[in-house]
CSV table of C-alpha atoms in Angstrom, one decimal:
chain,number,residue,atom,x,y,z
A,237,UNK,CA,-19.3,-5.5,17.3
A,238,UNK,CA,-21.1,-3.5,14.6
A,239,UNK,CA,-19.1,-3.9,11.3
A,240,UNK,CA,-21.3,-1.6,9.2
A,241,UNK,CA,-19.2,1.5,10.0
A,242,UNK,CA,-15.8,-0.1,9.5
A,243,UNK,CA,-13.9,1.1,6.4
A,244,UNK,CA,-13.2,-1.7,4.0
A,245,UNK,CA,-9.6,-2.8,3.6
A,246,UNK,CA,-8.6,-3.3,-0.1
A,247,UNK,CA,-5.4,-5.1,-1.0
A,248,UNK,CA,-3.4,-3.9,-4.1
A,249,UNK,CA,-0.5,-5.7,-5.7
A,250,UNK,CA,2.0,-3.4,-7.3
A,251,UNK,CA,3.0,-5.7,-10.1
A,252,UNK,CA,6.3,-5.2,-11.9
A,253,UNK,CA,8.6,-2.8,-10.2
A,254,UNK,CA,9.7,-1.3,-13.5
A,255,UNK,CA,6.1,-1.0,-14.8
A,256,UNK,CA,3.4,1.6,-14.2
A,257,UNK,CA,1.8,-0.1,-11.2
A,258,UNK,CA,3.5,1.9,-8.5
A,259,UNK,CA,2.9,5.2,-10.3
A,260,UNK,CA,-0.8,4.5,-11.0
A,261,UNK,CA,-1.3,3.4,-7.3
A,262,UNK,CA,0.4,6.5,-5.9
A,263,UNK,CA,-1.5,8.9,-8.2
A,264,UNK,CA,-4.8,7.2,-7.5
A,265,UNK,CA,-4.4,7.0,-3.7
A,266,UNK,CA,-3.3,10.7,-3.6
A,267,UNK,CA,-6.7,11.7,-4.8
A,268,UNK,CA,-9.3,12.9,-2.3
A,269,UNK,CA,-12.1,11.1,-4.1
A,270,UNK,CA,-11.2,7.6,-2.8
A,271,UNK,CA,-13.6,7.7,0.1
A,272,UNK,CA,-13.4,5.9,3.4
A,273,UNK,CA,-11.6,2.8,2.2
A,274,UNK,CA,-8.3,1.7,3.5
A,275,UNK,CA,-5.6,0.2,1.3
A,276,UNK,CA,-2.8,-2.4,1.9
A,277,UNK,CA,-0.3,-2.3,-0.9
A,278,UNK,CA,1.9,-5.3,-1.6
A,279,UNK,CA,5.1,-4.1,-3.2
A,280,UNK,CA,8.6,-2.7,-2.7
A,281,UNK,CA,8.8,0.1,-0.1
A,282,UNK,CA,11.9,1.5,-1.8
A,283,UNK,CA,10.2,1.6,-5.2
A,284,UNK,CA,7.2,3.3,-3.7
A,285,UNK,CA,9.2,5.9,-1.8
A,286,UNK,CA,11.4,6.6,-4.9
A,287,UNK,CA,8.3,6.8,-7.2
A,288,UNK,CA,6.4,9.2,-4.9
A,289,UNK,CA,9.4,11.4,-4.6
A,290,UNK,CA,9.9,11.5,-8.4
A,291,UNK,CA,6.2,12.4,-8.8
A,292,UNK,CA,6.5,15.0,-6.0
A,293,UNK,CA,3.5,13.4,-4.3
A,294,UNK,CA,3.3,13.2,-0.5
A,295,UNK,CA,1.4,10.1,0.3
A,296,UNK,CA,1.6,9.0,4.0
A,297,UNK,CA,2.2,5.2,3.9
A,298,UNK,CA,2.6,3.2,7.0
A,299,UNK,CA,4.8,0.1,6.6
A,300,UNK,CA,3.5,-3.2,8.1
A,301,UNK,CA,5.3,-6.5,8.5
A,302,UNK,CA,2.4,-8.8,8.9
A,303,UNK,CA,-1.4,-8.7,8.4
A,304,UNK,CA,-1.9,-8.8,12.2
A,305,UNK,CA,-0.2,-5.4,12.3
A,306,UNK,CA,-2.5,-3.7,9.9
A,307,UNK,CA,-4.1,-0.7,11.6
A,308,UNK,CA,-7.8,0.0,11.3
A,309,UNK,CA,-7.4,3.8,11.3
A,310,UNK,CA,-4.5,4.2,8.8
A,311,UNK,CA,-5.6,4.9,5.2
A,312,UNK,CA,-2.6,3.5,3.3
A,313,UNK,CA,-0.3,0.8,4.5
A,314,UNK,CA,2.4,-1.1,2.7
A,315,UNK,CA,3.7,-4.6,3.2
A,316,UNK,CA,7.2,-4.6,1.9
A,317,UNK,CA,7.8,-7.3,-0.7
A,318,UNK,CA,11.3,-6.8,-2.0
A,319,UNK,CA,12.2,-8.1,-5.4
A,320,UNK,CA,12.4,-11.9,-5.4
A,321,UNK,CA,15.7,-13.2,-6.7
A,322,UNK,CA,15.0,-15.8,-9.4
A,323,UNK,CA,18.4,-17.5,-8.8
A,324,UNK,CA,17.3,-18.3,-5.2
A,325,UNK,CA,14.2,-20.1,-6.4
A,326,UNK,CA,15.7,-22.3,-9.1
C-alpha cells in the first residue's frame, strides 16, 4: 500500500477542562488553513460540545471509543476522556 498520499493523524490532548485548551483546539480546527491532516482529540466530549456551542462554531467531530475505530477519511475525531475522579485513584 502506498502511504505517501495518506493524511497524517495528529493526536491532541485537551488539557484542563476549565482551561483554554478546548477553546483553542476548536478555533484552530475550524480554520480552513489546516490542510489535509486528520486530528484525534483526547478530551471530554461534553466539554467540547458545550464550548463549540458557546463559541457558535460548528465543528463536525466524530466520536470514537478505541484507536481501532479511528476513520481514515474523517477530519476531526474525539476520544471521550471524561474527567477522572481523584477520589477513585487514591
